[in-house]
Coordinates of C-alpha atoms in Angstrom, one line a residue:
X1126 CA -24.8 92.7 -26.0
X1127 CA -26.2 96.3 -25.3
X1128 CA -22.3 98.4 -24.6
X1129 CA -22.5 102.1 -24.1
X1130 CA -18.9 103.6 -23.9
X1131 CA -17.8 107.3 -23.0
X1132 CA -15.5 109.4 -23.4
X1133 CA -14.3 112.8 -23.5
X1134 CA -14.4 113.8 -19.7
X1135 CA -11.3 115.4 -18.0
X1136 CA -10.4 118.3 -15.7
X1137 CA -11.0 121.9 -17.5
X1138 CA -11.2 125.2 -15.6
X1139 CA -14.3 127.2 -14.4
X1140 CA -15.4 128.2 -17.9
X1141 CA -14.3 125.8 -20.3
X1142 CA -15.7 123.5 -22.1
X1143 CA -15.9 120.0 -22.9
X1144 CA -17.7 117.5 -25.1
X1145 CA -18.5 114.0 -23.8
X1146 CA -19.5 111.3 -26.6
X1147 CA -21.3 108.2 -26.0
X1148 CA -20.5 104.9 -28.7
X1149 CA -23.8 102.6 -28.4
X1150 CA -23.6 99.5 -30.0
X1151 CA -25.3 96.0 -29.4
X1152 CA -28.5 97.1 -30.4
X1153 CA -30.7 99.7 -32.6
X1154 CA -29.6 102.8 -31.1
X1155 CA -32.4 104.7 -33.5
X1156 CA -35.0 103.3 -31.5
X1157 CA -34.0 104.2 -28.1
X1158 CA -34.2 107.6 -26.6
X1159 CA -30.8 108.5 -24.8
X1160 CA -29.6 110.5 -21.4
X1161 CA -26.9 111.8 -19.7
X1162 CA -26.8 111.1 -16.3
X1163 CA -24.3 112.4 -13.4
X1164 CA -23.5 111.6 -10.1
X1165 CA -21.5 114.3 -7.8
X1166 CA -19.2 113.2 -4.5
X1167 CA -21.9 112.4 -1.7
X1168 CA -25.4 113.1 -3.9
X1169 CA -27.2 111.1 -6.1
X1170 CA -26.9 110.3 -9.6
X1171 CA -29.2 113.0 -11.4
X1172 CA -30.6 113.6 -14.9
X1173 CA -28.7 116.2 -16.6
X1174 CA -30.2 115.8 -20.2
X1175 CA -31.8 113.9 -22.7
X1176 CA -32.9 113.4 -26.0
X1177 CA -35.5 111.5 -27.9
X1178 CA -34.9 108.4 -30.8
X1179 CA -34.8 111.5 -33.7
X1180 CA -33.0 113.8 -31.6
X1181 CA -36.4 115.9 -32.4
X1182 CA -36.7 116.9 -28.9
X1183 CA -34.8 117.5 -25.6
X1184 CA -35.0 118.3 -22.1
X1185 CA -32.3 119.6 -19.8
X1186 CA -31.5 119.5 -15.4
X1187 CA -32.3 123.5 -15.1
X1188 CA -28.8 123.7 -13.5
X1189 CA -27.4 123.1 -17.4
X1190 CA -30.0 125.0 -19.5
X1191 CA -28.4 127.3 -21.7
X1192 CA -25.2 125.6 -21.2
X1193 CA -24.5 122.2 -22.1
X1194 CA -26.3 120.7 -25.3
X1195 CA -27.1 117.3 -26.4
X1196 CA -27.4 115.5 -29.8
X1197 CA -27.1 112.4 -31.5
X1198 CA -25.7 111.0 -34.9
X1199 CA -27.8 107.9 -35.4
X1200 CA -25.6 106.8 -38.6
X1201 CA -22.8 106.8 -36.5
X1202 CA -24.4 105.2 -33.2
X1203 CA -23.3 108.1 -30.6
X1204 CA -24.5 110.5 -28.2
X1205 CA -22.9 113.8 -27.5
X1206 CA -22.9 116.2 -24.7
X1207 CA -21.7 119.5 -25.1
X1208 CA -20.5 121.4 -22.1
X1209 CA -19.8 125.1 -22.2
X1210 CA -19.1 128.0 -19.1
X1211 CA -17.9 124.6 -16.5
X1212 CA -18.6 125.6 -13.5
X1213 CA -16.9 123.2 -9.9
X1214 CA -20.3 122.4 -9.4
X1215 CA -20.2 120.3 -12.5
X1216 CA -17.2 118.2 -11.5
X1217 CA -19.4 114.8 -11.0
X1218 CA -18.9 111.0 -13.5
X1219 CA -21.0 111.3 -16.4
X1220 CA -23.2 108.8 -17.3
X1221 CA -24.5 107.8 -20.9
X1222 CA -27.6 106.0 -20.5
X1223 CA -30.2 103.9 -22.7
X1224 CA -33.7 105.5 -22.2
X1225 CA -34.9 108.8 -21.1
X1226 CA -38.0 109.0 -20.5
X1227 CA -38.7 106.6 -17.3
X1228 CA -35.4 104.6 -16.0
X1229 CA -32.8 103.8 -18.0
X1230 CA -31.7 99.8 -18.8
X1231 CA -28.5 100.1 -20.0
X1232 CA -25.7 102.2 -18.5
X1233 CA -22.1 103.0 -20.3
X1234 CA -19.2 103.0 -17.2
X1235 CA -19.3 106.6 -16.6
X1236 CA -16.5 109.3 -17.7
X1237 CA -15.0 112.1 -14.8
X1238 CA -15.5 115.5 -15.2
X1239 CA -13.4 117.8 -13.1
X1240 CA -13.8 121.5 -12.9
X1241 CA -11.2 123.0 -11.2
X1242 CA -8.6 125.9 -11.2

C-alpha cells in the first residue's frame, strides 16, 4: 500500500535550518508529482511547496520563496524539503503529500517543526 513517511522535523532557533525528507514507497513515486503541506496551531493545513514527477519544475507558498527548497531523488524514492532563515511563524506539522497539482491522495503522518528561542 501507498506509505509516505517523514522525518527530519524538530525545534531549531529563529534562523536555522532544517531539512525534512519524505520515504514514498507502495507505488511508482516517478509518476507522481509531490508536496509539502503544513498545518500551524488554529489555521488550516496550507501548501508550502511542490514539485513535479521530474523535479523539472516547482512552485513555492510566497511566505517560503527564497527560503526553503524542494527536490526529489526518484532512484531513491524520497522528497526533501530544505528549510533555511526559520522564522516562529514556521513552527506548524509538515506534511509530505502524493500529488501537487489539485488535491493530494495520499498523506505521510506529518513531522513537527518548532521554531523557537
Amino acid at each position: 500500500q501507498v506509505q509516505l513517511v517523514e522525518s527530519g522535523g524538530g525545534l531549531v532557533q529563529p534562523g536555522g535550518s532544517l531539512r525534512l525528507s519524505c520515504a514514498a514507497s507502495g507505488f511508482t513515486f516517478s509518476n507522481y508529482h509531490m508536496s509539502w503541506y503544513r498545518q500551524a496551531p488554529g489555521k488550516e493545513r496550507e501548501l508550502v511547496a511542490r514539485i513535479n514527477w521530474s523535479g523539472g519544475m516547482t512552485n513555492y507558498v510566497d511566505s517560503v520563496k527564497g527560503r526553503f527548497t524542494i527536490s526529489r531523488d526518484n532512484a531513491k524514492k524520497m522528497v526533501y524539503l530544505q528549510m533555511n532563515s526559520l522564522n516562529p511563524e514556521d513552527t506548524a506539522v509538515y506534511y509530505c503529500a502524493r500529488g501537487g497539482w489539485g488535491l493530494p491522495d495520499y498523506w505521510g503522518q506529518g513531522t513537527q517543526v518548532t521554531v523557537s528561542s
